[in-house]
mmCIF file of C-alpha atoms in Angstrom:
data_model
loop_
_atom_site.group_PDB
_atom_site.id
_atom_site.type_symbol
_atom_site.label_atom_id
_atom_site.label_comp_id
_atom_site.label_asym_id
_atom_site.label_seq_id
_atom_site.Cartn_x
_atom_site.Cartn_y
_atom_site.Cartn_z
ATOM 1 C CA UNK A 23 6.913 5.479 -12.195
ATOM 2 C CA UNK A 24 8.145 3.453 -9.525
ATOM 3 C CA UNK A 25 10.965 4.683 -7.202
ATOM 4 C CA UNK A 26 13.346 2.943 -5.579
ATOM 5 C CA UNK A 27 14.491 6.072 -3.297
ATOM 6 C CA UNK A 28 12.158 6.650 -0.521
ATOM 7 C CA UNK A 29 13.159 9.919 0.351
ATOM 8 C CA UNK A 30 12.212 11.458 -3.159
ATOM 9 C CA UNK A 31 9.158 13.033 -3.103
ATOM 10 C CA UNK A 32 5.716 11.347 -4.647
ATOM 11 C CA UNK A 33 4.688 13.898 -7.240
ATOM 12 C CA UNK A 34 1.330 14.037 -6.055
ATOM 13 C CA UNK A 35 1.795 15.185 -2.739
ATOM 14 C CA UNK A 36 3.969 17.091 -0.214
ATOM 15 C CA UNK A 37 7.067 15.367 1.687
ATOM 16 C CA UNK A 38 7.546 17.315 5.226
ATOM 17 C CA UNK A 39 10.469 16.327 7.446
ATOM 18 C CA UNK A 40 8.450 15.720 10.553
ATOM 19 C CA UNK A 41 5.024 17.136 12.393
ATOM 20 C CA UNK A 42 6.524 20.152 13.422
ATOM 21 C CA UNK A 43 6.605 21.165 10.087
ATOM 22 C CA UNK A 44 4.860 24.762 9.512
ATOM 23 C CA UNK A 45 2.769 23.095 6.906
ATOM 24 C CA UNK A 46 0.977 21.390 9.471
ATOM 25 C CA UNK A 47 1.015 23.895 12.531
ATOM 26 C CA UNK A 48 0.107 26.798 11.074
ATOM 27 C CA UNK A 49 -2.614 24.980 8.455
ATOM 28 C CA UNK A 50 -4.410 22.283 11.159
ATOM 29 C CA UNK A 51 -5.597 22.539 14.571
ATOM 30 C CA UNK A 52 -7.185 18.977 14.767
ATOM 31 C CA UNK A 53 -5.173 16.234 13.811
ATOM 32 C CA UNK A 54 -6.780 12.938 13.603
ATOM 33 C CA UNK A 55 -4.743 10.020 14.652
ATOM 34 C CA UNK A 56 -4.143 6.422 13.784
ATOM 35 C CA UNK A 57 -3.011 4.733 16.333
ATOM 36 C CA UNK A 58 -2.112 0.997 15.096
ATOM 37 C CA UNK A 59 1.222 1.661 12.297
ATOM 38 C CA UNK A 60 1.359 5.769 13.180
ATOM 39 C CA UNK A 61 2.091 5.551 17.163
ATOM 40 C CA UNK A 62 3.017 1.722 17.613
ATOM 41 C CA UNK A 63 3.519 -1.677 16.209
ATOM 42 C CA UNK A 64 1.706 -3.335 18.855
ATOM 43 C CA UNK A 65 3.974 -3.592 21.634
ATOM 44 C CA UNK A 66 5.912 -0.563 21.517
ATOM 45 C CA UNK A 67 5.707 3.557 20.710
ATOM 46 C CA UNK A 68 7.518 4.012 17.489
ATOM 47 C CA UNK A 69 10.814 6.290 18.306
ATOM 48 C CA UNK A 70 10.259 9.845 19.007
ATOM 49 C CA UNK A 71 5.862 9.593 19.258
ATOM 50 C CA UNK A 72 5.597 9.881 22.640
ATOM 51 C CA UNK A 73 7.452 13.330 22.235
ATOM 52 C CA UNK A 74 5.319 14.338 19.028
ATOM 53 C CA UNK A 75 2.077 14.073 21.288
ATOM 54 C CA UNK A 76 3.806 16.402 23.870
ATOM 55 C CA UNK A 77 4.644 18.989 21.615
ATOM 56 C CA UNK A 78 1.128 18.876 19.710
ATOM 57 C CA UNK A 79 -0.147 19.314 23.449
ATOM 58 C CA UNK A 80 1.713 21.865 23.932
ATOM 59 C CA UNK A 81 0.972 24.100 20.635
ATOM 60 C CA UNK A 82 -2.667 23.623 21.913
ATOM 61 C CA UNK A 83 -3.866 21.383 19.110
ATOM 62 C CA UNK A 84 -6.897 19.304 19.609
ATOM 63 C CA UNK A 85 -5.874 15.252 19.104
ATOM 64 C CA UNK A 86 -8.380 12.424 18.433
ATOM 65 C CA UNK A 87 -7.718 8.775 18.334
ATOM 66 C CA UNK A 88 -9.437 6.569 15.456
ATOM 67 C CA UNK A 89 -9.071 3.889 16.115
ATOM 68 C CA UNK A 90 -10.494 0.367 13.912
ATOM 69 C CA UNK A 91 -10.071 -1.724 16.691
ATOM 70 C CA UNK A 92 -13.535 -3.578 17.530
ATOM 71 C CA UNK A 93 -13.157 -3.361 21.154
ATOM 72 C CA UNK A 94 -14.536 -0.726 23.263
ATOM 73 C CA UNK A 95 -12.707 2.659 24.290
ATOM 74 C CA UNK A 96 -11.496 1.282 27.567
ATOM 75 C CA UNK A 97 -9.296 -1.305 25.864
ATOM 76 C CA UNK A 98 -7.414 1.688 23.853
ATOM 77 C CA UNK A 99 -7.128 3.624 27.003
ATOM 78 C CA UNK A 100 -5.445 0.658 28.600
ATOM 79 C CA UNK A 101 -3.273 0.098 25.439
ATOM 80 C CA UNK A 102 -2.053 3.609 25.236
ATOM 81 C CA UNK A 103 -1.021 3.132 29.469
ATOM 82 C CA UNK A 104 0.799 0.227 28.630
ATOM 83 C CA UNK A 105 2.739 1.886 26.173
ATOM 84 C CA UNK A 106 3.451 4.968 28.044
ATOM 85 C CA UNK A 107 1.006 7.430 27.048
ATOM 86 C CA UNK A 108 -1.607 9.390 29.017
ATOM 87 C CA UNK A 109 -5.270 9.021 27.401
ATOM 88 C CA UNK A 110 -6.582 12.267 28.970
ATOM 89 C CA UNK A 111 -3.772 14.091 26.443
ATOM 90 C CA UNK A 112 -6.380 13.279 23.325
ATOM 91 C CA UNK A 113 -10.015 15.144 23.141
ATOM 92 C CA UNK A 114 -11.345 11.910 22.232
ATOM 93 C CA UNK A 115 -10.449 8.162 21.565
ATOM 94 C CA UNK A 116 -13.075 6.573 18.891
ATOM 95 C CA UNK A 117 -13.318 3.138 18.597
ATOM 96 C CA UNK A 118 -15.111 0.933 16.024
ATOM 97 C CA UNK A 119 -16.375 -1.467 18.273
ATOM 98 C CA UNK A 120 -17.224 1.372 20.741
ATOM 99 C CA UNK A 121 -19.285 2.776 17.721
ATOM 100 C CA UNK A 122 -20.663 -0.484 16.564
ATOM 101 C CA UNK A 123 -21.643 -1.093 20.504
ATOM 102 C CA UNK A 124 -24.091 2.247 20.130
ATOM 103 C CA UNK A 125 -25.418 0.915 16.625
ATOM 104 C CA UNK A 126 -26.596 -2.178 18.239
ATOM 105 C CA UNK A 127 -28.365 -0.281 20.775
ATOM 106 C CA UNK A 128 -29.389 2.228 18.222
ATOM 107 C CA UNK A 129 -28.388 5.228 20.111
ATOM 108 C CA UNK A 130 -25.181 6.124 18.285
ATOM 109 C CA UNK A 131 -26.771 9.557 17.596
ATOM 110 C CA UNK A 132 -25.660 10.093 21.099
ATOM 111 C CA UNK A 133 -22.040 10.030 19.278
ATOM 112 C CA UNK A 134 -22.968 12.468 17.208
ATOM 113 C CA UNK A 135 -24.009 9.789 13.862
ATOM 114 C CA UNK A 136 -26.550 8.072 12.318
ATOM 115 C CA UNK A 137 -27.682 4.780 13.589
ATOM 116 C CA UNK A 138 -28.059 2.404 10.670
ATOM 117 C CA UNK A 139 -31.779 2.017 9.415
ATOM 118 C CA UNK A 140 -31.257 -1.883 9.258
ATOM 119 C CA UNK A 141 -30.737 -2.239 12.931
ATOM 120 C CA UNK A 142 -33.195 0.208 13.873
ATOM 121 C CA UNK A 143 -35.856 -1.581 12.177
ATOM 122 C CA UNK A 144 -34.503 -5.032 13.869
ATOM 123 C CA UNK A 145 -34.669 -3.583 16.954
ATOM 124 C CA UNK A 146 -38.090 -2.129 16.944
ATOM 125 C CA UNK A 147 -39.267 -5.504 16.197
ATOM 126 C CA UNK A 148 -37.344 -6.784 18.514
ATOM 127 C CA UNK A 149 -35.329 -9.402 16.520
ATOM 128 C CA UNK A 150 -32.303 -9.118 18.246
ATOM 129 C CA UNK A 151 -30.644 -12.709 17.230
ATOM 130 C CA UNK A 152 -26.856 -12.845 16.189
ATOM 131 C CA UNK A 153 -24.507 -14.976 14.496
ATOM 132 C CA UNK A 154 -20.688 -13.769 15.213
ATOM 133 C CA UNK A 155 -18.125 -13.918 13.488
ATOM 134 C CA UNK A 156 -15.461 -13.077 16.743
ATOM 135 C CA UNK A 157 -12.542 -12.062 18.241
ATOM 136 C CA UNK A 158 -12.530 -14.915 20.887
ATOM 137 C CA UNK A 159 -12.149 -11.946 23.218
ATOM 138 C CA UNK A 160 -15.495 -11.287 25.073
ATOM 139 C CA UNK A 161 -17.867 -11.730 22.231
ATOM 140 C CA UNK A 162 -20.787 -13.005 23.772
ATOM 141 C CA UNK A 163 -20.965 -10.159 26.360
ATOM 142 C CA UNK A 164 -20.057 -7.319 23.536
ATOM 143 C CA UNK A 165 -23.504 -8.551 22.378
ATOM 144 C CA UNK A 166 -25.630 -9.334 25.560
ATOM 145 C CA UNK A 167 -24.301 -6.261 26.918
ATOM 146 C CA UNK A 168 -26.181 -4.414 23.811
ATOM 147 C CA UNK A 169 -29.531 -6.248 24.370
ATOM 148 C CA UNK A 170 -28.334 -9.067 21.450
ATOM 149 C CA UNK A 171 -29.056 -13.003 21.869
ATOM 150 C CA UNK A 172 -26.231 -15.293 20.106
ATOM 151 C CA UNK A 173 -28.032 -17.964 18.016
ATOM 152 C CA UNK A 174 -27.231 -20.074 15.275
ATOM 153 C CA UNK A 175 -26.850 -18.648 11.470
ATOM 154 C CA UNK A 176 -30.846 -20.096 10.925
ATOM 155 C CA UNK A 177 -32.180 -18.030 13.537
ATOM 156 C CA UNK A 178 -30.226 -14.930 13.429
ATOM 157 C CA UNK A 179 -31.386 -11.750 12.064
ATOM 158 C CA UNK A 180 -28.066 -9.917 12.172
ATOM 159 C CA UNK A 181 -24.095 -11.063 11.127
ATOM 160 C CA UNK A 182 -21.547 -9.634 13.587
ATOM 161 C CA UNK A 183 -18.095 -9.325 12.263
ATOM 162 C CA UNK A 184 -15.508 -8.370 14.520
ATOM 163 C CA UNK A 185 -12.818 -10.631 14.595
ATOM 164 C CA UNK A 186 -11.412 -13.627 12.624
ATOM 165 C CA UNK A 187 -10.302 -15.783 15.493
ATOM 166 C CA UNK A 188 -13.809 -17.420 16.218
ATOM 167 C CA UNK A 189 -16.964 -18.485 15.076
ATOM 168 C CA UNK A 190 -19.895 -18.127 17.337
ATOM 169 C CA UNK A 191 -23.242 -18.954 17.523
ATOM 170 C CA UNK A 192 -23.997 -18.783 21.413
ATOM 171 C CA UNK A 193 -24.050 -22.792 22.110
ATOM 172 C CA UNK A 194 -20.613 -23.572 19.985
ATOM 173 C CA UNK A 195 -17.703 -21.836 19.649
ATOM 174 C CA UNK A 196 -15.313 -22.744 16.944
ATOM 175 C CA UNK A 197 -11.527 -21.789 17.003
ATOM 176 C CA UNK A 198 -9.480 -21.276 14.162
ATOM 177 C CA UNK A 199 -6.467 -22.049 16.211
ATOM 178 C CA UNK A 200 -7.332 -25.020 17.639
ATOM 179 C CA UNK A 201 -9.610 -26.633 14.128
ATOM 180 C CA UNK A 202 -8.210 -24.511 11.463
ATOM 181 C CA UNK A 203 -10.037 -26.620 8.392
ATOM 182 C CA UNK A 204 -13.673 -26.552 10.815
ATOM 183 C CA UNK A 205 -12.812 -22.813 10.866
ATOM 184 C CA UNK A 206 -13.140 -21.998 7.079
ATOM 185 C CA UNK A 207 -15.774 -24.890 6.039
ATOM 186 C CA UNK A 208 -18.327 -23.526 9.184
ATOM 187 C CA UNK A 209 -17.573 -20.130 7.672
ATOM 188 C CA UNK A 210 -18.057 -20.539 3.965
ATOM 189 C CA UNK A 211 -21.265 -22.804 5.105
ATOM 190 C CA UNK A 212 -22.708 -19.862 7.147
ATOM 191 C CA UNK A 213 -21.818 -17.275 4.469
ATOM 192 C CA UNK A 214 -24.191 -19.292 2.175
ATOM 193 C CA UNK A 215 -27.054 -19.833 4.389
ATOM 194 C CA UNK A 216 -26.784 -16.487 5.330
ATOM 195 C CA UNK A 217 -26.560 -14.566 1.547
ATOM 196 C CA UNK A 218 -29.515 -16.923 0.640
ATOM 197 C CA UNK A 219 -31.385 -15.137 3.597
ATOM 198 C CA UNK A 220 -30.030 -11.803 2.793
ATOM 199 C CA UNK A 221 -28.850 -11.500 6.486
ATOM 200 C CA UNK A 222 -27.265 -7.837 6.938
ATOM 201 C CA UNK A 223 -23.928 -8.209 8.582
ATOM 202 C CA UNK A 224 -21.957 -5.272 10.743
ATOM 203 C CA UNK A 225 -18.358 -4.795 10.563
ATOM 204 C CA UNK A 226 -17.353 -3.183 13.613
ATOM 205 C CA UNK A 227 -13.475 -3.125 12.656
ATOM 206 C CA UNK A 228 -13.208 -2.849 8.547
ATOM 207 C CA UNK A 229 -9.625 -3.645 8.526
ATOM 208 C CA UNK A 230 -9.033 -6.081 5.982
ATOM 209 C CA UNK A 231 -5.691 -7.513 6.706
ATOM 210 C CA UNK A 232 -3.657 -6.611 10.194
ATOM 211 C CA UNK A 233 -0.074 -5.455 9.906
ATOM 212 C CA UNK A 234 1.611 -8.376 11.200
ATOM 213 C CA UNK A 235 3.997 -10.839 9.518
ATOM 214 C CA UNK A 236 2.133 -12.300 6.194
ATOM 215 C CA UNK A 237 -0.877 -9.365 6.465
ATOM 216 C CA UNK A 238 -3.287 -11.921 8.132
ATOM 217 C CA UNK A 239 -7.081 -11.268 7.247
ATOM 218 C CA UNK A 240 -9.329 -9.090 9.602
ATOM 219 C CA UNK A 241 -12.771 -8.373 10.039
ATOM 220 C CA UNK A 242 -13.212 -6.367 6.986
ATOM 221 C CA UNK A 243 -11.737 -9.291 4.710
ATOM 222 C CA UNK A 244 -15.157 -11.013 5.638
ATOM 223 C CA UNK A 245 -17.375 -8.065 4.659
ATOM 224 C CA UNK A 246 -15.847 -8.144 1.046
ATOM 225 C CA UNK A 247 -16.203 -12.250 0.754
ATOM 226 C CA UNK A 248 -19.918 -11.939 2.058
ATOM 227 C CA UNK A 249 -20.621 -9.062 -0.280
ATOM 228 C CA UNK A 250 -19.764 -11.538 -2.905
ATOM 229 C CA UNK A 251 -21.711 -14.125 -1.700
ATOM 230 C CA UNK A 252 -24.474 -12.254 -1.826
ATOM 231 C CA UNK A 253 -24.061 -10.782 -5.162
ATOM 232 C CA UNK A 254 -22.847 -13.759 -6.897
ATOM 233 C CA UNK A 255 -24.586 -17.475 -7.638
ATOM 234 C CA UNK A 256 -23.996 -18.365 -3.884
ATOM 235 C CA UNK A 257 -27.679 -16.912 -3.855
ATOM 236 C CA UNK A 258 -29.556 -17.711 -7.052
ATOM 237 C CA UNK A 259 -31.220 -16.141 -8.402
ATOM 238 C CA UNK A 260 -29.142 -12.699 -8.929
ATOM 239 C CA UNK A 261 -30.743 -11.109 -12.253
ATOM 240 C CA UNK A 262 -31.835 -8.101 -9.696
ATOM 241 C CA UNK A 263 -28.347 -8.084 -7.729
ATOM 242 C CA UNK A 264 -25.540 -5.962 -8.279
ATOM 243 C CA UNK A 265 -22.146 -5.618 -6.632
ATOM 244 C CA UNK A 266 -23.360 -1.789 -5.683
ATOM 245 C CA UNK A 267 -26.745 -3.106 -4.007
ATOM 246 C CA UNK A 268 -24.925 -5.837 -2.515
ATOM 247 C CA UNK A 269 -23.403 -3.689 -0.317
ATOM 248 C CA UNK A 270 -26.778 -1.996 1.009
ATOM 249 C CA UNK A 271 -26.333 -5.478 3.256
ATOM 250 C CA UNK A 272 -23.052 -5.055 4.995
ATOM 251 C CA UNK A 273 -22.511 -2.042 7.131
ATOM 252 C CA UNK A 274 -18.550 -1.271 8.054
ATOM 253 C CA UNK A 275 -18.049 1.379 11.397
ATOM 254 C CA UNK A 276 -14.616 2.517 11.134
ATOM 255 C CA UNK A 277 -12.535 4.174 8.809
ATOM 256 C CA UNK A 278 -12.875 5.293 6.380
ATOM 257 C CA UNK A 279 -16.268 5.240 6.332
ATOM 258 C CA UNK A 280 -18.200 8.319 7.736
ATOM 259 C CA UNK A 281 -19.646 7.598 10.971
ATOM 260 C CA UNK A 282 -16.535 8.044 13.101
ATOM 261 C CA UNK A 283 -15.413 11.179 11.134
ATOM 262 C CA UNK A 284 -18.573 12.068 12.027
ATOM 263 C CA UNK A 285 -18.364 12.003 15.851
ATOM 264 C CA UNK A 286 -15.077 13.352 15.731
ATOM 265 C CA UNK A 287 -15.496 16.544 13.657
ATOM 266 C CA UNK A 288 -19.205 17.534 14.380
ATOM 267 C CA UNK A 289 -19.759 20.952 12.995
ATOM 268 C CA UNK A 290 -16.070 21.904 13.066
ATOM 269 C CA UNK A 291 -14.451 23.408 10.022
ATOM 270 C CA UNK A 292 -12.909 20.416 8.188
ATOM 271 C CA UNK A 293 -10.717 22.414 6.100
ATOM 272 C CA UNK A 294 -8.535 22.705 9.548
ATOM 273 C CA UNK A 295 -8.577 19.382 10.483
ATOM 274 C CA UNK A 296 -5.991 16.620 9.263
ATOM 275 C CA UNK A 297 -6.057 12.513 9.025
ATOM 276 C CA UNK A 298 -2.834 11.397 10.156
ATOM 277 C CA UNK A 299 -2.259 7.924 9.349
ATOM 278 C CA UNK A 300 -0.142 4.246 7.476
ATOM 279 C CA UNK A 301 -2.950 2.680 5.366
ATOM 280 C CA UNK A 302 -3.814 4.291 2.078
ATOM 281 C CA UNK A 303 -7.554 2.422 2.133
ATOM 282 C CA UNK A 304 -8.766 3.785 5.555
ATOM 283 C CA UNK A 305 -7.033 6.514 6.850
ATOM 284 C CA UNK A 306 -6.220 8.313 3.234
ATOM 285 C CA UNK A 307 -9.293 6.990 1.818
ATOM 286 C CA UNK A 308 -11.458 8.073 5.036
ATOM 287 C CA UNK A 309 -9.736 11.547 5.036
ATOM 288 C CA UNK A 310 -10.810 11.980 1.282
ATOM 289 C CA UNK A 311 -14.205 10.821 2.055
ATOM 290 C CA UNK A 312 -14.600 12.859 4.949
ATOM 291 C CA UNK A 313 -13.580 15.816 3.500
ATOM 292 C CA UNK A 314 -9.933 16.427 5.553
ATOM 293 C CA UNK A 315 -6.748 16.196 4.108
ATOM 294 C CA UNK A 316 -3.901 13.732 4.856
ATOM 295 C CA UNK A 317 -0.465 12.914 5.919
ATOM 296 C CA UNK A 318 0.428 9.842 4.939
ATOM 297 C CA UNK A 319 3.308 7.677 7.365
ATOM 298 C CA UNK A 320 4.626 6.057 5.180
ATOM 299 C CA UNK A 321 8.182 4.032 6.701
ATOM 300 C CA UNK A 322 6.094 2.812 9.650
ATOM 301 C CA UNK A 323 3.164 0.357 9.501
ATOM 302 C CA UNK A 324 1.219 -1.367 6.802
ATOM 303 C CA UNK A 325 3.162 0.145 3.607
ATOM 304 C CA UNK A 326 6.590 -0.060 5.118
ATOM 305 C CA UNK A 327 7.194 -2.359 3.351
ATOM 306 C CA UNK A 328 6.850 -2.213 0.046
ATOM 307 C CA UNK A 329 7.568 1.438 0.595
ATOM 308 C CA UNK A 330 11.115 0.314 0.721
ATOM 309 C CA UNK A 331 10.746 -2.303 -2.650
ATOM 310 C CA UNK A 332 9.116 0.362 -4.655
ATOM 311 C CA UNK A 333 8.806 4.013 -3.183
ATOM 312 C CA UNK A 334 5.687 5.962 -1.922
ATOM 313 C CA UNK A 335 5.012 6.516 -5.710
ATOM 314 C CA UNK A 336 5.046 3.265 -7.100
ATOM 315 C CA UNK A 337 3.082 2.150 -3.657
ATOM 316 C CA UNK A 338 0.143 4.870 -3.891
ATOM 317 C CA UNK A 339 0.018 4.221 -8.075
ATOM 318 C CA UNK A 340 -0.346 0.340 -7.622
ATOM 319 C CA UNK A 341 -2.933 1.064 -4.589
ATOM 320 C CA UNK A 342 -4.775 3.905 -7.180
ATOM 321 C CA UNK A 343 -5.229 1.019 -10.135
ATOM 322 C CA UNK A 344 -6.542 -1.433 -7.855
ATOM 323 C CA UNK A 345 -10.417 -1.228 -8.290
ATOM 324 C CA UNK A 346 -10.993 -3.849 -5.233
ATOM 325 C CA UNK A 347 -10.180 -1.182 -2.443
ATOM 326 C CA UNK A 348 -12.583 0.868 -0.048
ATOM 327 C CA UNK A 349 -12.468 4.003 -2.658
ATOM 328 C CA UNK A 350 -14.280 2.238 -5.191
ATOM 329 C CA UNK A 351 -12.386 2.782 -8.261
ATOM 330 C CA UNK A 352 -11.896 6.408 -7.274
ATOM 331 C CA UNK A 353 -8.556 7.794 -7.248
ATOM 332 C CA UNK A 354 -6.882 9.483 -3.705
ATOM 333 C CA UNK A 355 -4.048 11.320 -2.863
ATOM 334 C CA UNK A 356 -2.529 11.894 0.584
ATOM 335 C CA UNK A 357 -1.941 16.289 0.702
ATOM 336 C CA UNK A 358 1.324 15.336 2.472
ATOM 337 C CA UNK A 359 3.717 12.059 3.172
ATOM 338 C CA UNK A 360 6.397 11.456 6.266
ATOM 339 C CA UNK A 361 8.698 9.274 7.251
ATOM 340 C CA UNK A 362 7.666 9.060 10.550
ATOM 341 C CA UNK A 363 5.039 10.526 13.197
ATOM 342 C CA UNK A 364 8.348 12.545 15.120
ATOM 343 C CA UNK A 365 8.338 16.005 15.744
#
């Protein structure tokens, strides 16, 4: 049942007061971080995060940024200057699109994960043609850069999506700011061609909406639509598709799927380390998935929100009956829940 009081405790999990708690200390030495909703909004640390990063550094506890952002590490290293932390405090700072970068190379076992079988093949034939779906922030050389060619949606053997600002095929780039309506009918155009060509498509930032003002869609919001395109009459015939095998052509690098849990646990023992993060679908879902438990933030960040209409309970019970998530029907439950990340 839905609570209006978001200081009562969910009954499915453990309210702590703050980080320092001994629940955490004395149970975790590597905490896994979300940056985006846990330690900012965007433009600013949330109160009292720059101090909760000093003190884990100081108990000697090992800190790793996970980061869905489709950009490379270097652009979260600047971010976390800007915003008055010191990068070289975390043991590592994992980035989707840093990840995704590798897969297009097909040497993210160098991370320590699997490349993706679909790429690998491309590559070895050496059809490196993509369509992308972008960010309007350095696309074209995120993809040269990886040995990639941007083409049109005819002659490419691979979707990129990592941003929802742009659509580009190497000769034209559409803007969603500055032709809205082009924006969506190029995109539901390409979506077809491609699912009739069974085109596999990378997600190198599976966020499906961004925690601004209105939740506006993000790169993962595509991989669901084209999974449906692909699965439904867009791409006749479908007698042999199903919404399971569908996603066999869409391959999301982020949380919470496991390739960055992956690189930042290795062989470590998981039943010491801890997901610390806002959204329910990647960071509590990933943490399930990969094994770790999870503190859920629930005041800051995507859930605020609604954490104040209907409690943590009624929040993570409406997110639980909700088969159209990343956990697949299957039920999750943070091991702990906090206001804030403060010490």
């Amino acid at each position: 049942m839905a609570q209006t009081d978001t200081t009562a405790e969910t009954a499915s999990c453990e309210r702590i007061d703050g980080i320092s708690s001994p629940a955490l200390l004395e149970n975790y030495d590597t905490f896994l971080l979300d940056m985006w909703g846990v330690m900012h909004n965007g433009s600013e640390p949330y109160s009292g995060v720059l101090q909760a990063v000093e003190e884990f550094k100081k108990a000697g506890k090992k800190m790793v940024i996970l980061s869905n952002s489709s950009k490379r590490r270097e652009n979260s290293e600047k971010m976390l200057v800007k915003l008055g932390f010191n990068p070289s405090d975390f043991d590592n700072i994992i980035t989707s699109g840093d990840v995704s970068h590798s897969l297009l190379q097909n040497n993210a076992d160098s991370l320590g994960c699997q490349n993706w079988d679909v790429l690998t093949n491309l590559i070895n034939q050496k059809k490196q043609n993509v369509f992308v779906f972008g960010s309007g922030d350095e696309d074209e050389v995120y993809c040269t850069s990886a040995g990639w060619t941007l083409t049109s949606i005819e002659e490419a053997d691979l979707i990129l999506s990592r941003g929802t600002f742009t659509i580009n095929d190497g000769t034209t780039i559409i803007s969603k700011k500055e032709n809205e309506a082009e924006y969506w009918k190029v995109m539901e155009e390409s979506m077809v061609k491609a699912a009739q060509r069974k085109l596999p498509m990378l997600v190198s930032n599976p966020d499906k909406v961004r925690p601004d003002e209105g939740l506006p869609p993000m790169p993962g919001a595509i991989g669901d639509t084209y999974e449906r395109f692909v699965w439904t009459t867009h791409c006749p015939p479908v007698a042999d598709m199903t919404e399971e095998k569908a996603r066999e052509y869409v391959k999301r690098i982020g949380k919470p799927f496991q390739e960055v849990y992956d690189i930042a646990l290795g062989e470590g023992d998981r039943s010491r380390a801890i997901m610390i993060g806002d959204a329910l679908e990647t960071d509590v879902v990933g943490g399930s998935r990969a094994g770790v438990d999870s503190l859920w933030v629930v005041n800051d960040g995507i859930h605020g929100k609604d954490v104040d209409e209907k409690g943590a309970d009624g929040v993570l019970d409406d997110f639980n009956g909700n088969e159209f998530t990343y956990a697949y029907g299957k039920k999750v439950t943070p091991r702990y829940l906090t206001d804030h990340f403060q010490w």
